[in-house]
Short mmCIF file of C-alpha atoms and ligand atoms in Angstrom, two decimals:
data_model
loop_
_atom_site.label_atom_id
_atom_site.label_comp_id
_atom_site.label_asym_id
_atom_site.label_seq_id
_atom_site.Cartn_x
_atom_site.Cartn_y
_atom_site.Cartn_z
CA MET M 1019 -234.53 -96.68 -111.05
CA ASP M 1020 -233.41 -98.19 -114.40
CA LEU M 1021 -234.12 -101.67 -114.70
CA VAL M 1022 -232.99 -103.83 -117.70
CA ILE M 1023 -234.28 -107.04 -118.32
CA VAL M 1024 -232.19 -109.66 -120.06
CA GLY M 1025 -232.85 -113.20 -121.33
CA CYS M 1026 -229.66 -115.78 -120.05
CA GLN M 1027 -230.40 -118.48 -122.65
CA ALA M 1028 -231.37 -118.39 -126.28
CA GLY M 1029 -234.35 -116.36 -126.19
CA ASP M 1030 -238.05 -117.37 -125.60
CA GLU M 1031 -237.55 -117.55 -121.85
CA GLY M 1032 -240.40 -115.18 -121.05
CA LYS M 1033 -238.89 -112.03 -121.28
CA GLY M 1034 -242.32 -110.62 -122.32
CA LYS M 1035 -244.35 -111.65 -118.95
CA ILE M 1036 -241.45 -110.65 -116.78
CA THR M 1037 -241.23 -106.93 -118.26
CA ASP M 1038 -244.90 -107.07 -117.99
CA LEU M 1039 -244.75 -107.50 -114.17
CA VAL M 1040 -241.99 -105.10 -113.40
CA SER M 1041 -243.59 -102.31 -115.85
CA GLU M 1042 -246.54 -101.94 -113.77
CA GLY M 1043 -245.52 -98.32 -112.59
CA ALA M 1044 -243.04 -97.83 -114.88
CA TYR M 1045 -242.82 -94.71 -117.07
CA ALA M 1046 -241.29 -96.16 -120.20
CA VAL M 1047 -240.49 -99.14 -121.46
CA VAL M 1048 -237.35 -99.24 -123.88
CA ARG M 1049 -236.53 -101.43 -126.22
CA TYR M 1050 -232.54 -100.98 -127.34
CA GLN M 1051 -232.19 -103.25 -130.48
CA ALA M 1052 -233.66 -105.73 -132.15
CA GLY M 1053 -237.07 -105.32 -134.55
CA PRO M 1054 -239.25 -107.63 -136.10
CA ASN M 1055 -237.22 -110.64 -135.31
CA THR M 1056 -238.70 -110.19 -131.76
CA GLY M 1057 -241.79 -111.90 -130.32
CA HIS M 1058 -243.06 -111.37 -126.65
CA THR M 1059 -246.27 -112.55 -125.58
CA VAL M 1060 -248.33 -111.54 -122.55
CA VAL M 1061 -251.32 -113.33 -120.90
CA ALA M 1062 -253.28 -111.29 -118.90
CA ASP M 1063 -257.05 -110.35 -118.18
CA GLY M 1064 -257.95 -113.52 -120.21
CA GLY M 1065 -256.69 -112.57 -123.29
CA GLU M 1066 -253.16 -112.95 -125.11
CA HIS M 1067 -250.97 -109.97 -126.32
CA ARG M 1068 -248.37 -110.78 -128.89
CA PHE M 1069 -245.82 -107.75 -129.60
CA VAL M 1070 -243.27 -107.61 -132.03
CA GLN M 1071 -242.01 -104.34 -132.42
CA VAL M 1072 -243.75 -102.75 -129.66
CA PRO M 1073 -242.54 -103.22 -126.13
CA ALA M 1074 -244.80 -105.81 -124.11
CA GLY M 1075 -244.71 -102.81 -121.43
CA VAL M 1076 -247.44 -100.61 -123.39
CA LEU M 1077 -249.79 -103.01 -121.75
CA ARG M 1078 -249.34 -101.24 -118.63
CA GLY M 1079 -249.77 -98.14 -119.62
CA ALA M 1080 -246.02 -97.42 -119.87
CA VAL M 1081 -244.95 -95.22 -122.92
CA GLY M 1082 -243.04 -97.42 -125.63
CA VAL M 1083 -239.49 -96.37 -126.20
CA LEU M 1084 -237.53 -97.79 -129.46
CA GLY M 1085 -233.72 -96.52 -129.35
CA GLY M 1086 -231.55 -95.94 -132.10
CA GLY M 1087 -230.24 -99.69 -131.80
CA CYS M 1088 -233.76 -100.87 -132.81
CA VAL M 1089 -234.16 -101.74 -136.60
CA VAL M 1090 -237.62 -100.84 -137.65
CA ASP M 1091 -239.83 -102.39 -140.59
CA PRO M 1092 -242.53 -99.35 -141.16
CA ARG M 1093 -244.89 -101.65 -143.12
CA SER M 1094 -245.28 -104.16 -140.12
CA LEU M 1095 -244.93 -101.69 -137.27
CA LEU M 1096 -247.67 -99.77 -138.62
CA THR M 1097 -249.82 -103.12 -138.99
CA GLU M 1098 -248.89 -104.04 -135.50
CA LEU M 1099 -250.02 -100.38 -133.77
CA ALA M 1100 -253.28 -100.63 -136.11
CA ASP M 1101 -254.01 -104.19 -134.63
CA LEU M 1102 -252.85 -103.19 -130.95
CA ARG M 1103 -255.30 -100.02 -131.31
CA ASP M 1104 -257.94 -102.54 -132.81
CA GLY M 1105 -257.50 -104.33 -129.77
CA GLY M 1106 -258.54 -101.42 -127.37
CA LEU M 1107 -255.00 -100.55 -126.16
CA ASP M 1108 -253.79 -96.85 -126.19
CA ILE M 1109 -250.55 -96.58 -127.02
CA ASP M 1110 -247.98 -94.10 -126.56
CA LEU M 1111 -244.57 -94.45 -128.37
CA ARG M 1112 -241.56 -92.41 -129.13
CA ILE M 1113 -239.19 -93.82 -131.89
CA SER M 1114 -235.71 -92.70 -132.45
CA GLU M 1115 -235.49 -90.70 -135.34
CA SER M 1116 -231.97 -92.39 -136.04
CA ALA M 1117 -233.52 -96.40 -136.07
CA HIS M 1118 -232.17 -98.03 -139.35
CA VAL M 1119 -235.20 -99.00 -141.88
CA ILE M 1120 -235.68 -102.52 -143.05
CA PHE M 1121 -236.52 -102.43 -146.80
CA PRO M 1122 -238.14 -105.51 -148.65
CA TYR M 1123 -234.56 -105.90 -150.41
CA HIS M 1124 -233.45 -106.63 -146.47
CA ILE M 1125 -235.85 -109.36 -146.19
CA ALA M 1126 -235.25 -110.77 -149.87
CA GLN M 1127 -231.12 -110.89 -149.07
CA ASP M 1128 -231.91 -112.28 -145.65
CA ILE M 1129 -233.79 -115.28 -147.07
CA ALA M 1130 -230.84 -115.71 -149.86
CA GLN M 1131 -228.40 -115.37 -147.88
CA ASP M 1132 -229.05 -117.47 -145.00
CA ASP M 1133 -229.71 -120.23 -147.62
CA TRP M 1134 -226.24 -119.74 -148.94
CA ARG M 1135 -225.00 -119.35 -145.55
CA GLY M 1136 -226.41 -122.76 -144.74
CA ALA M 1137 -224.94 -124.42 -147.70
CA GLU M 1138 -221.68 -123.40 -147.15
CA LEU M 1139 -221.71 -124.54 -143.51
CA ALA M 1140 -223.73 -127.61 -144.29
CA THR M 1141 -220.61 -129.20 -146.99
CA SER M 1142 -217.62 -127.93 -144.74
CA ALA M 1143 -216.62 -130.47 -142.56
CA ALA M 1144 -214.65 -127.88 -140.08
CA THR M 1145 -217.82 -126.82 -138.77
CA GLY M 1146 -218.67 -130.32 -137.68
CA PHE M 1147 -222.47 -130.35 -139.41
CA ALA M 1148 -222.77 -132.52 -142.02
CA ASP M 1149 -226.33 -132.71 -141.23
CA GLY M 1150 -227.85 -129.94 -143.39
CA THR M 1151 -228.32 -127.56 -140.16
CA GLY M 1152 -225.85 -125.40 -141.19
CA ARG M 1153 -228.06 -122.02 -141.75
CA ILE M 1154 -228.21 -119.92 -138.68
CA GLY M 1155 -232.07 -120.17 -139.41
CA THR M 1156 -232.72 -116.31 -139.21
CA THR M 1157 -236.05 -114.85 -138.48
CA ARG M 1158 -236.28 -114.08 -142.45
CA ARG M 1159 -237.68 -110.45 -141.29
CA GLY M 1160 -234.29 -108.71 -142.99
CA VAL M 1161 -233.05 -107.76 -139.52
CA GLY M 1162 -229.19 -108.84 -140.17
CA PRO M 1163 -228.95 -107.02 -143.80
CA CYS M 1164 -230.35 -103.92 -142.44
CA ARG M 1165 -227.91 -104.09 -139.70
CA GLU M 1166 -224.94 -104.79 -142.46
CA ASP M 1167 -226.21 -101.62 -144.24
CA LYS M 1168 -225.75 -99.61 -141.11
CA VAL M 1169 -222.28 -100.82 -140.73
CA ALA M 1170 -221.65 -100.39 -144.33
CA ARG M 1171 -222.60 -96.72 -144.03
CA ILE M 1172 -225.45 -97.11 -146.82
CA GLY M 1173 -228.40 -97.31 -144.56
CA LEU M 1174 -231.62 -95.27 -144.51
CA ARG M 1175 -232.75 -93.94 -140.89
CA LEU M 1176 -236.27 -93.17 -140.27
CA VAL M 1177 -235.34 -89.59 -140.36
CA ASP M 1178 -234.36 -90.05 -143.88
CA LEU M 1179 -237.65 -91.07 -145.13
CA LEU M 1180 -238.71 -87.43 -144.61
CA ASP M 1181 -236.56 -86.16 -147.07
CA ALA M 1182 -237.89 -87.40 -150.42
CA ASP M 1183 -234.75 -86.40 -152.33
CA LEU M 1184 -232.19 -87.99 -150.48
CA LEU M 1185 -234.54 -91.25 -150.19
CA ALA M 1186 -234.70 -91.49 -153.79
CA ALA M 1187 -231.01 -90.69 -154.38
CA ARG M 1188 -229.89 -93.38 -152.11
CA LEU M 1189 -232.39 -95.53 -153.59
CA SER M 1190 -231.36 -95.11 -156.72
CA ARG M 1191 -227.50 -96.46 -156.03
CA ILE M 1192 -228.78 -99.47 -153.42
CA VAL M 1193 -231.68 -101.03 -155.23
CA PRO M 1194 -229.28 -101.82 -158.36
CA LEU M 1195 -226.61 -102.85 -155.82
CA LYS M 1196 -229.13 -105.29 -154.15
CA ARG M 1197 -230.16 -106.30 -157.09
CA ALA M 1198 -226.94 -107.46 -158.41
CA LEU M 1199 -226.51 -109.47 -155.48
CA LEU M 1200 -229.72 -111.13 -155.38
CA GLU M 1201 -229.36 -112.16 -158.92
CA ARG M 1202 -226.08 -112.45 -160.05
CA VAL M 1203 -224.28 -113.93 -156.83
CA PHE M 1204 -227.53 -115.60 -154.89
CA GLY M 1205 -229.32 -116.31 -158.21
CA ARG M 1206 -232.43 -115.32 -157.27
CA PRO M 1207 -233.95 -113.20 -159.83
CA ASP M 1208 -236.75 -111.23 -158.01
CA GLY M 1209 -239.11 -110.26 -160.64
CA ALA M 1210 -238.69 -108.54 -163.59
CA GLU M 1211 -239.73 -104.79 -162.50
CA PRO M 1212 -237.52 -102.10 -163.89
CA VAL M 1213 -234.93 -100.37 -161.52
CA THR M 1214 -236.00 -97.12 -161.75
CA ALA M 1215 -240.16 -98.30 -161.18
CA GLU M 1216 -238.70 -100.30 -158.18
CA VAL M 1217 -236.99 -96.90 -156.66
CA ASP M 1218 -239.89 -94.76 -157.25
CA ARG M 1219 -242.13 -97.23 -155.82
CA LEU M 1220 -240.47 -97.44 -152.61
CA VAL M 1221 -239.69 -93.86 -152.39
CA GLU M 1222 -243.53 -93.12 -152.39
CA GLU M 1223 -244.46 -96.11 -149.77
CA TYR M 1224 -241.53 -95.53 -147.66
CA GLY M 1225 -242.19 -91.92 -147.89
CA ALA M 1226 -245.70 -92.21 -146.72
CA ALA M 1227 -244.57 -94.60 -143.67
CA GLY M 1228 -242.06 -92.17 -142.47
CA ARG M 1229 -244.84 -89.28 -142.55
CA ALA M 1230 -247.22 -91.71 -140.84
CA LEU M 1231 -244.54 -92.77 -137.97
CA GLU M 1232 -243.46 -89.12 -137.75
CA PRO M 1233 -245.38 -88.02 -134.85
CA TYR M 1234 -243.55 -90.79 -132.82
CA LEU M 1235 -239.81 -89.86 -134.13
CA CYS M 1236 -237.82 -87.92 -131.58
CA ASP M 1237 -234.46 -87.99 -129.88
CA THR M 1238 -234.81 -90.85 -127.76
CA SER M 1239 -231.60 -90.29 -126.18
CA THR M 1240 -232.55 -87.00 -125.05
CA TRP M 1241 -236.01 -88.00 -123.96
CA LEU M 1242 -234.72 -90.79 -121.69
CA ARG M 1243 -232.03 -88.44 -120.06
CA ARG M 1244 -235.14 -86.04 -119.26
CA ALA M 1245 -237.21 -88.98 -118.16
CA ARG M 1246 -234.46 -89.71 -115.51
CA ALA M 1247 -233.61 -86.63 -114.53
CA GLU M 1248 -237.06 -86.12 -113.26
CA GLY M 1249 -236.73 -89.50 -111.41
CA LYS M 1250 -238.86 -91.65 -113.28
CA TYR M 1251 -238.76 -95.26 -113.61
CA LEU M 1252 -237.30 -96.88 -116.70
CA VAL M 1253 -237.20 -100.49 -117.75
CA TYR M 1254 -235.12 -101.78 -120.63
CA GLU M 1255 -236.62 -104.79 -122.17
CA GLY M 1256 -234.39 -107.19 -123.87
CA SER M 1257 -235.15 -108.94 -126.74
CA GLN M 1258 -233.38 -112.10 -127.90
CA SER M 1259 -230.57 -113.08 -125.05
CA PHE M 1260 -227.14 -113.72 -124.03
CA GLY M 1261 -226.82 -116.99 -126.21
CA LEU M 1262 -228.16 -114.70 -129.38
CA ASP M 1263 -225.52 -111.76 -128.73
CA LEU M 1264 -223.29 -110.89 -131.01
CA GLU M 1265 -220.39 -110.69 -129.39
CA GLN M 1266 -221.13 -113.07 -126.42
CA GLY M 1267 -223.04 -115.53 -128.44
CA THR M 1268 -222.38 -119.02 -129.90
CA TYR M 1269 -221.31 -117.31 -132.97
CA PRO M 1270 -222.18 -117.82 -135.65
CA TYR M 1271 -225.76 -118.86 -134.58
CA VAL M 1272 -226.49 -115.58 -133.11
CA THR M 1273 -228.59 -112.37 -133.89
CA SER M 1274 -226.95 -109.47 -135.18
CA GLY M 1275 -227.15 -107.09 -132.12
CA PHE M 1276 -226.44 -106.52 -128.69
CA THR M 1277 -228.99 -108.24 -126.96
CA GLY M 1278 -227.59 -107.78 -123.59
CA ALA M 1279 -227.28 -105.05 -120.95
CA ALA M 1280 -224.44 -103.38 -122.65
CA GLY M 1281 -226.59 -103.12 -125.59
CA VAL M 1282 -228.59 -100.64 -123.49
CA THR M 1283 -226.21 -98.06 -123.53
CA VAL M 1284 -225.22 -98.14 -127.11
CA GLY M 1285 -228.77 -98.48 -128.41
CA THR M 1286 -230.37 -96.09 -126.39
CA GLY M 1287 -227.87 -93.49 -126.09
CA THR M 1288 -227.28 -93.60 -122.33
CA SER M 1289 -224.15 -93.46 -120.36
CA PRO M 1290 -222.41 -96.37 -119.15
CA ALA M 1291 -221.53 -94.87 -116.31
CA GLN M 1292 -225.06 -94.86 -115.32
CA ARG M 1293 -226.53 -97.42 -112.82
CA PHE M 1294 -228.47 -100.44 -114.21
CA THR M 1295 -229.85 -103.29 -112.21
CA VAL M 1296 -230.05 -106.15 -114.21
CA LEU M 1297 -232.93 -108.74 -113.87
CA GLY M 1298 -232.37 -112.10 -115.50
CA VAL M 1299 -234.90 -114.48 -117.08
CA ALA M 1300 -234.16 -117.92 -117.54
CA LYS M 1301 -236.40 -120.91 -118.70
CA ALA M 1302 -236.45 -124.07 -116.49
CA TYR M 1303 -234.74 -125.81 -120.00
CA MET M 1304 -233.63 -124.88 -122.66
CA VAL M 1305 -235.11 -123.97 -126.21
CA GLN M 1306 -233.56 -122.62 -129.59
CA VAL M 1307 -235.55 -121.85 -132.05
CA GLY M 1308 -232.89 -121.11 -134.99
CA GLY M 1309 -230.17 -123.66 -135.89
CA GLY M 1310 -226.60 -124.58 -134.48
CA PRO M 1311 -225.55 -126.69 -131.95
CA LEU M 1312 -227.92 -127.30 -128.77
CA VAL M 1313 -225.72 -129.49 -126.65
CA GLY M 1314 -227.68 -132.29 -125.32
CA GLU M 1315 -230.62 -131.74 -127.50
CA LEU M 1316 -233.59 -133.68 -126.46
CA THR M 1317 -235.67 -135.77 -128.88
CA GLY M 1318 -238.82 -138.27 -128.67
CA ALA M 1319 -241.06 -138.60 -125.59
CA THR M 1320 -239.52 -135.90 -123.34
CA ALA M 1321 -239.13 -133.55 -126.08
CA GLU M 1322 -242.52 -133.96 -127.22
CA HIS M 1323 -243.49 -132.99 -123.55
CA LEU M 1324 -241.72 -129.87 -123.20
CA VAL M 1325 -242.97 -128.67 -126.91
CA SER M 1326 -246.62 -129.63 -126.36
CA ARG M 1327 -246.69 -128.83 -122.72
CA GLY M 1328 -244.72 -125.36 -123.21
CA ARG M 1329 -246.28 -124.57 -126.24
CA GLU M 1330 -242.82 -124.35 -128.01
CA TRP M 1331 -243.58 -122.72 -131.02
CA GLY M 1332 -241.84 -119.38 -132.20
CA THR M 1333 -244.11 -116.23 -132.09
CA VAL M 1334 -242.78 -114.67 -134.80
CA THR M 1335 -241.80 -117.68 -137.39
CA GLY M 1336 -244.52 -120.44 -136.04
CA ARG M 1337 -241.51 -122.78 -136.13
CA ARG M 1338 -241.42 -125.40 -133.40
CA ARG M 1339 -238.58 -124.78 -131.09
CA ARG M 1340 -235.72 -127.17 -130.08
CA VAL M 1341 -235.16 -128.36 -126.39
CA GLY M 1342 -232.77 -129.36 -123.90
CA TRP M 1343 -232.12 -129.71 -120.17
CA PHE M 1344 -231.19 -126.47 -118.40
CA ASP M 1345 -227.37 -125.67 -119.53
CA ALA M 1346 -225.93 -124.39 -116.03
CA PRO M 1347 -222.59 -123.48 -117.49
CA MET M 1348 -224.38 -121.40 -120.27
CA VAL M 1349 -226.58 -119.37 -117.73
CA ARG M 1350 -223.98 -119.17 -115.04
CA ARG M 1351 -221.94 -117.26 -117.73
CA ALA M 1352 -224.40 -115.03 -118.95
CA ILE M 1353 -225.12 -114.24 -115.05
CA ALA M 1354 -221.78 -113.35 -114.57
CA VAL M 1355 -221.31 -111.38 -117.99
CA GLU M 1356 -224.29 -109.63 -117.72
CA GLY M 1357 -223.99 -108.68 -113.88
CA ILE M 1358 -227.51 -110.19 -112.79
CA THR M 1359 -228.12 -110.34 -109.22
CA GLU M 1360 -231.49 -111.77 -109.19
CA LEU M 1361 -233.14 -114.45 -111.29
CA VAL M 1362 -236.44 -115.64 -112.61
CA LEU M 1363 -236.94 -119.04 -113.60
CA THR M 1364 -239.89 -119.43 -115.98
CA ASN M 1365 -242.05 -122.58 -117.21
CA LEU M 1366 -241.40 -124.70 -113.92
CA ASP M 1367 -245.12 -126.27 -114.36
CA VAL M 1368 -244.02 -127.07 -117.92
CA LEU M 1369 -241.40 -129.83 -116.49
CA ALA M 1370 -244.19 -131.36 -114.47
CA GLY M 1371 -245.37 -134.87 -114.83
CA LEU M 1372 -241.81 -136.15 -115.84
CA ASP M 1373 -240.17 -138.79 -113.32
CA GLU M 1374 -237.10 -137.11 -113.35
CA VAL M 1375 -235.36 -133.86 -114.84
CA GLN M 1376 -232.23 -133.65 -115.64
CA VAL M 1377 -229.44 -130.39 -115.59
CA ILE M 1378 -226.35 -129.94 -117.46
CA THR M 1379 -223.41 -129.32 -115.41
CA GLY M 1380 -220.60 -129.53 -117.92
CA TYR M 1381 -219.87 -130.66 -121.74
CA ARG M 1382 -217.91 -133.48 -122.77
CA VAL M 1383 -215.51 -132.44 -125.75
CA GLY M 1384 -212.74 -134.84 -126.83
CA GLY M 1385 -212.23 -136.68 -123.74
CA ARG M 1386 -212.07 -133.68 -121.55
CA THR M 1387 -214.66 -132.34 -118.91
CA VAL M 1388 -215.10 -128.60 -119.55
CA ASP M 1389 -217.54 -126.06 -118.30
CA ALA M 1390 -217.36 -123.27 -120.69
CA TYR M 1391 -219.17 -123.38 -124.16
CA PRO M 1392 -217.25 -124.74 -126.85
CA VAL M 1393 -216.10 -121.81 -129.15
CA ARG M 1394 -214.65 -124.20 -131.88
CA LEU M 1395 -217.68 -125.22 -134.05
CA ARG M 1396 -216.55 -128.62 -134.59
CA ASP M 1397 -216.31 -128.83 -130.49
CA ALA M 1398 -219.66 -127.39 -129.87
CA ALA M 1399 -221.05 -129.66 -132.56
CA ALA M 1400 -219.43 -133.02 -131.16
CA ALA M 1401 -219.66 -132.31 -127.28
CA THR M 1402 -222.23 -134.08 -125.15
CA PRO M 1403 -223.36 -132.88 -121.77
CA VAL M 1404 -222.46 -133.78 -118.22
CA LEU M 1405 -225.94 -134.41 -116.26
CA GLU M 1406 -227.14 -134.51 -113.13
CA ARG M 1407 -230.60 -136.04 -112.50
CA LEU M 1408 -233.00 -134.66 -109.66
CA PRO M 1409 -236.54 -136.28 -109.03
CA GLY M 1410 -239.51 -135.02 -111.08
CA TRP M 1411 -242.54 -133.82 -109.81
CA PRO M 1412 -246.32 -134.40 -110.51
CA GLU M 1413 -248.54 -132.26 -112.48
CA GLN M 1414 -250.42 -129.52 -110.14
CA ASP M 1415 -253.10 -126.96 -110.13
CA TRP M 1416 -250.53 -124.19 -110.53
CA THR M 1417 -253.08 -121.71 -110.65
CA GLU M 1418 -253.57 -122.42 -106.90
CA VAL M 1419 -250.08 -122.97 -106.45
CA ALA M 1420 -249.77 -119.43 -107.70
CA HIS M 1421 -252.00 -118.17 -105.19
CA ARG M 1422 -250.69 -119.96 -102.39
CA GLY M 1423 -247.33 -119.13 -103.12
CA ALA M 1424 -244.12 -120.61 -102.39
CA ALA M 1425 -244.81 -123.04 -99.43
CA ALA M 1426 -247.12 -124.52 -102.25
CA LEU M 1427 -244.47 -125.57 -104.80
CA PRO M 1428 -244.10 -129.33 -104.66
CA ALA M 1429 -240.72 -130.49 -102.56
CA ALA M 1430 -239.20 -131.68 -105.56
CA ALA M 1431 -239.74 -128.51 -107.81
CA ARG M 1432 -238.57 -126.47 -104.81
CA ARG M 1433 -234.99 -128.86 -104.60
CA TYR M 1434 -234.75 -128.23 -108.52
CA ILE M 1435 -234.97 -124.37 -107.92
CA ASP M 1436 -232.48 -124.43 -105.07
CA ARG M 1437 -230.21 -126.80 -106.90
CA LEU M 1438 -230.18 -124.23 -110.08
CA ALA M 1439 -229.73 -121.49 -107.47
CA ALA M 1440 -226.53 -123.34 -105.94
CA LEU M 1441 -224.91 -124.05 -109.66
CA LEU M 1442 -225.50 -120.71 -111.00
CA ASP M 1443 -224.71 -118.83 -107.69
CA VAL M 1444 -227.95 -116.36 -107.89
CA GLU M 1445 -230.63 -115.65 -106.00
CA ILE M 1446 -233.81 -116.88 -107.77
CA ILE M 1447 -236.54 -114.58 -106.69
CA ALA M 1448 -239.69 -115.98 -108.57
CA ALA M 1449 -241.00 -119.27 -110.55
CA GLY M 1450 -243.12 -118.75 -113.31
CA VAL M 1451 -245.67 -121.83 -113.09
CA GLY M 1452 -247.95 -120.48 -116.16
CA PRO M 1453 -248.57 -118.24 -118.90
CA ASP M 1454 -250.54 -115.48 -117.32
CA ARG M 1455 -249.03 -112.44 -115.58
CA ARG M 1456 -250.81 -114.06 -112.19
CA ASP M 1457 -248.96 -117.47 -112.48
CA THR M 1458 -245.70 -116.12 -110.58
CA VAL M 1459 -244.57 -117.47 -107.29
CA PRO M 1460 -242.31 -115.09 -105.41
CA LEU M 1461 -239.58 -117.03 -103.69
CA SER M 1462 -238.07 -113.45 -101.60
CA GLU M 1463 -239.55 -111.24 -99.87
CA THR M 1464 -237.04 -108.79 -100.62
CA SER M 1465 -236.44 -108.60 -104.29
CA LEU M 1466 -236.70 -106.40 -107.10
CA LEU M 1467 -240.48 -108.35 -107.81
CA SER M 1468 -241.84 -108.19 -104.46
CA GLU M 1469 -240.78 -104.45 -104.33
CA LYS M 1470 -242.90 -103.73 -107.09
P1 IMP Y 1742 -232.23 -113.15 -136.84
O1 IMP Y 1742 -232.18 -112.37 -135.56
O2 IMP Y 1742 -233.62 -112.95 -137.75
O3 IMP Y 1742 -230.82 -112.67 -137.28
O4 IMP Y 1742 -231.85 -114.53 -136.26
C1 IMP Y 1742 -230.61 -114.83 -136.03
C2 IMP Y 1742 -231.13 -116.13 -135.01
O5 IMP Y 1742 -231.83 -115.18 -133.91
C3 IMP Y 1742 -231.87 -117.08 -135.22
O6 IMP Y 1742 -231.25 -118.35 -134.95
C4 IMP Y 1742 -232.98 -117.03 -134.72
O7 IMP Y 1742 -234.28 -118.09 -134.82
C5 IMP Y 1742 -232.79 -116.51 -133.15
N1 IMP Y 1742 -233.99 -115.38 -133.20
C6 IMP Y 1742 -234.05 -114.09 -133.58
N2 IMP Y 1742 -234.92 -113.42 -132.74
C7 IMP Y 1742 -235.32 -114.46 -131.76
C8 IMP Y 1742 -236.41 -114.03 -130.70
O8 IMP Y 1742 -237.10 -112.97 -130.49
N3 IMP Y 1742 -236.57 -115.45 -130.02
C9 IMP Y 1742 -235.96 -116.23 -130.03
N4 IMP Y 1742 -235.18 -116.64 -131.02
C10 IMP Y 1742 -234.69 -115.75 -132.15
MG1 MG Y 1743 -240.20 -114.94 -128.28
#
C-alpha cells in the first residue's frame, strides 16, 4: 500500500504525529517536497522529537527518503542528523541525488525578497492589505529562491556538489548575480568579502557537505519502484499543506512547492497511474504561521486560549501562530481536490473549556455569501465568515479519554466531530486529544488507522 498524508489547512495540523502513527511497519517514509521550512513534532515514549528535513517516520525505524522534489540545506541537514543520532536514533536515509541545494545566498535572498514583497503589497490598495501584513512571512530558510533557481535552470543539485570543477564554474557565475540582486536591487550589502573568496569558500564547504551526504545519495525513483515491486508499505509524508500549495493554495501566501498528493508523483518520480490512498489531517481549528488572509481570525481571550492551550508557536521559526475557527469550506475543498477518503481531526482537547465553539460554513463577500475561498486578494482581505455555533465541552483527563476510547469523549465534542463530518462529507476516523502518539481516539473500526 502507498499512503499519502496530506494536511488540509495551512500547515501544522499534526501531520508529524499522524505520520508516526501510520509508519509503524512501514518500510520507508518519503518526503516529496519542502526542505528546512518544515517542522514536524512527535511526542512519544516520554520524549519530544522535532524533525525538519528528516522524515518523522524514521522514529519507527523506517528508511527516510527525500525525493527530488525536496530542496536540501546540507548545513542544517547534517546538523539535524548529528542531533538525532546524539539523541540515540539510528537513521537510515536515501536522498535523491537530483534534489536541489540551498546556498547561503538563497537565504539572504529569501529574507530581502520577502521584505521587498511586503513593502509592495502593503502599500498597494489593490491587495486590500493596508496594515503592513503584505509579506508572505516565509520561514526565511531559502526554500523559495532555491526553487526559483531550479526553474531558471541555474540551480545546483546534490550530485553537482561532488564535481568540484562544475561547482566552481557555476558558483563563479551565480555569486556575482546574487550579489548584484542583493546589493543593487534590494539594497542589502552583504559584507565586503571578494567574490572569488566567497566562491572558493562555498566550493570548499559545499563540496565537503556533498561528500558527507554522498553515502545517502541515490536515484530515489528507482529505489522506490523496487521497494514497491517487492510489495513494501510506503508512507509519503506531506509537508506544509493544501492551503500553502503553490497551485491550489491561497496565492501568493503559499510555499513554493506542490504540497498535495499530486506532488508525490513529480517529487519522487512515481507514476501517477499508480494507486495511492490519501489520508487527510485537519486541526479542530485553523492556524496560520505566515501572512495573508485568515478569514475570521480570532483575537482576545479565545485566541489566547487556543495559542497557549495548543502551544501554537512555529516549530521552525518560533513565531506565534495566528488562529481561527474551523474553516469548513477550505477543508472541504482540500478533501475534494486531494481525493481524501478518511480524515483525522487533531487537537480536539485544545478547544476544551470554551463555552461554545464555532465553525465557518461560508464567507460573506461584498454582500454575498459564497462557499469558495475568494481568489481576489481584495475579497479575501474583506471577507467575513458565516459562523455556526455549537456547544463547547469541559476540560477532561484526555489521557484517560484516549485510553477508554470513543465512548469516553464528551457528548458535545462528539457532536462537533459529527457536524464537521457532515459539513465536509468525509469520514472522520480518529480524533487527536493530546500531543503524545497515544493520545489518539479511533472513531472507526475499519479505518486506515485501525488496520495498522
Ligand atoms: P516558505 O515555505 O518558507 O517559502 O514560506 C511560505 C509560507 O509557508 C509562509 O506563510 C510560511 O509560514 C508557510 N510555511 C512554510 N512551511 C511551513 C510549515 O511547515 N508549517 C506551516 N507553515 C509553513
Ligand atoms: Mg509544523
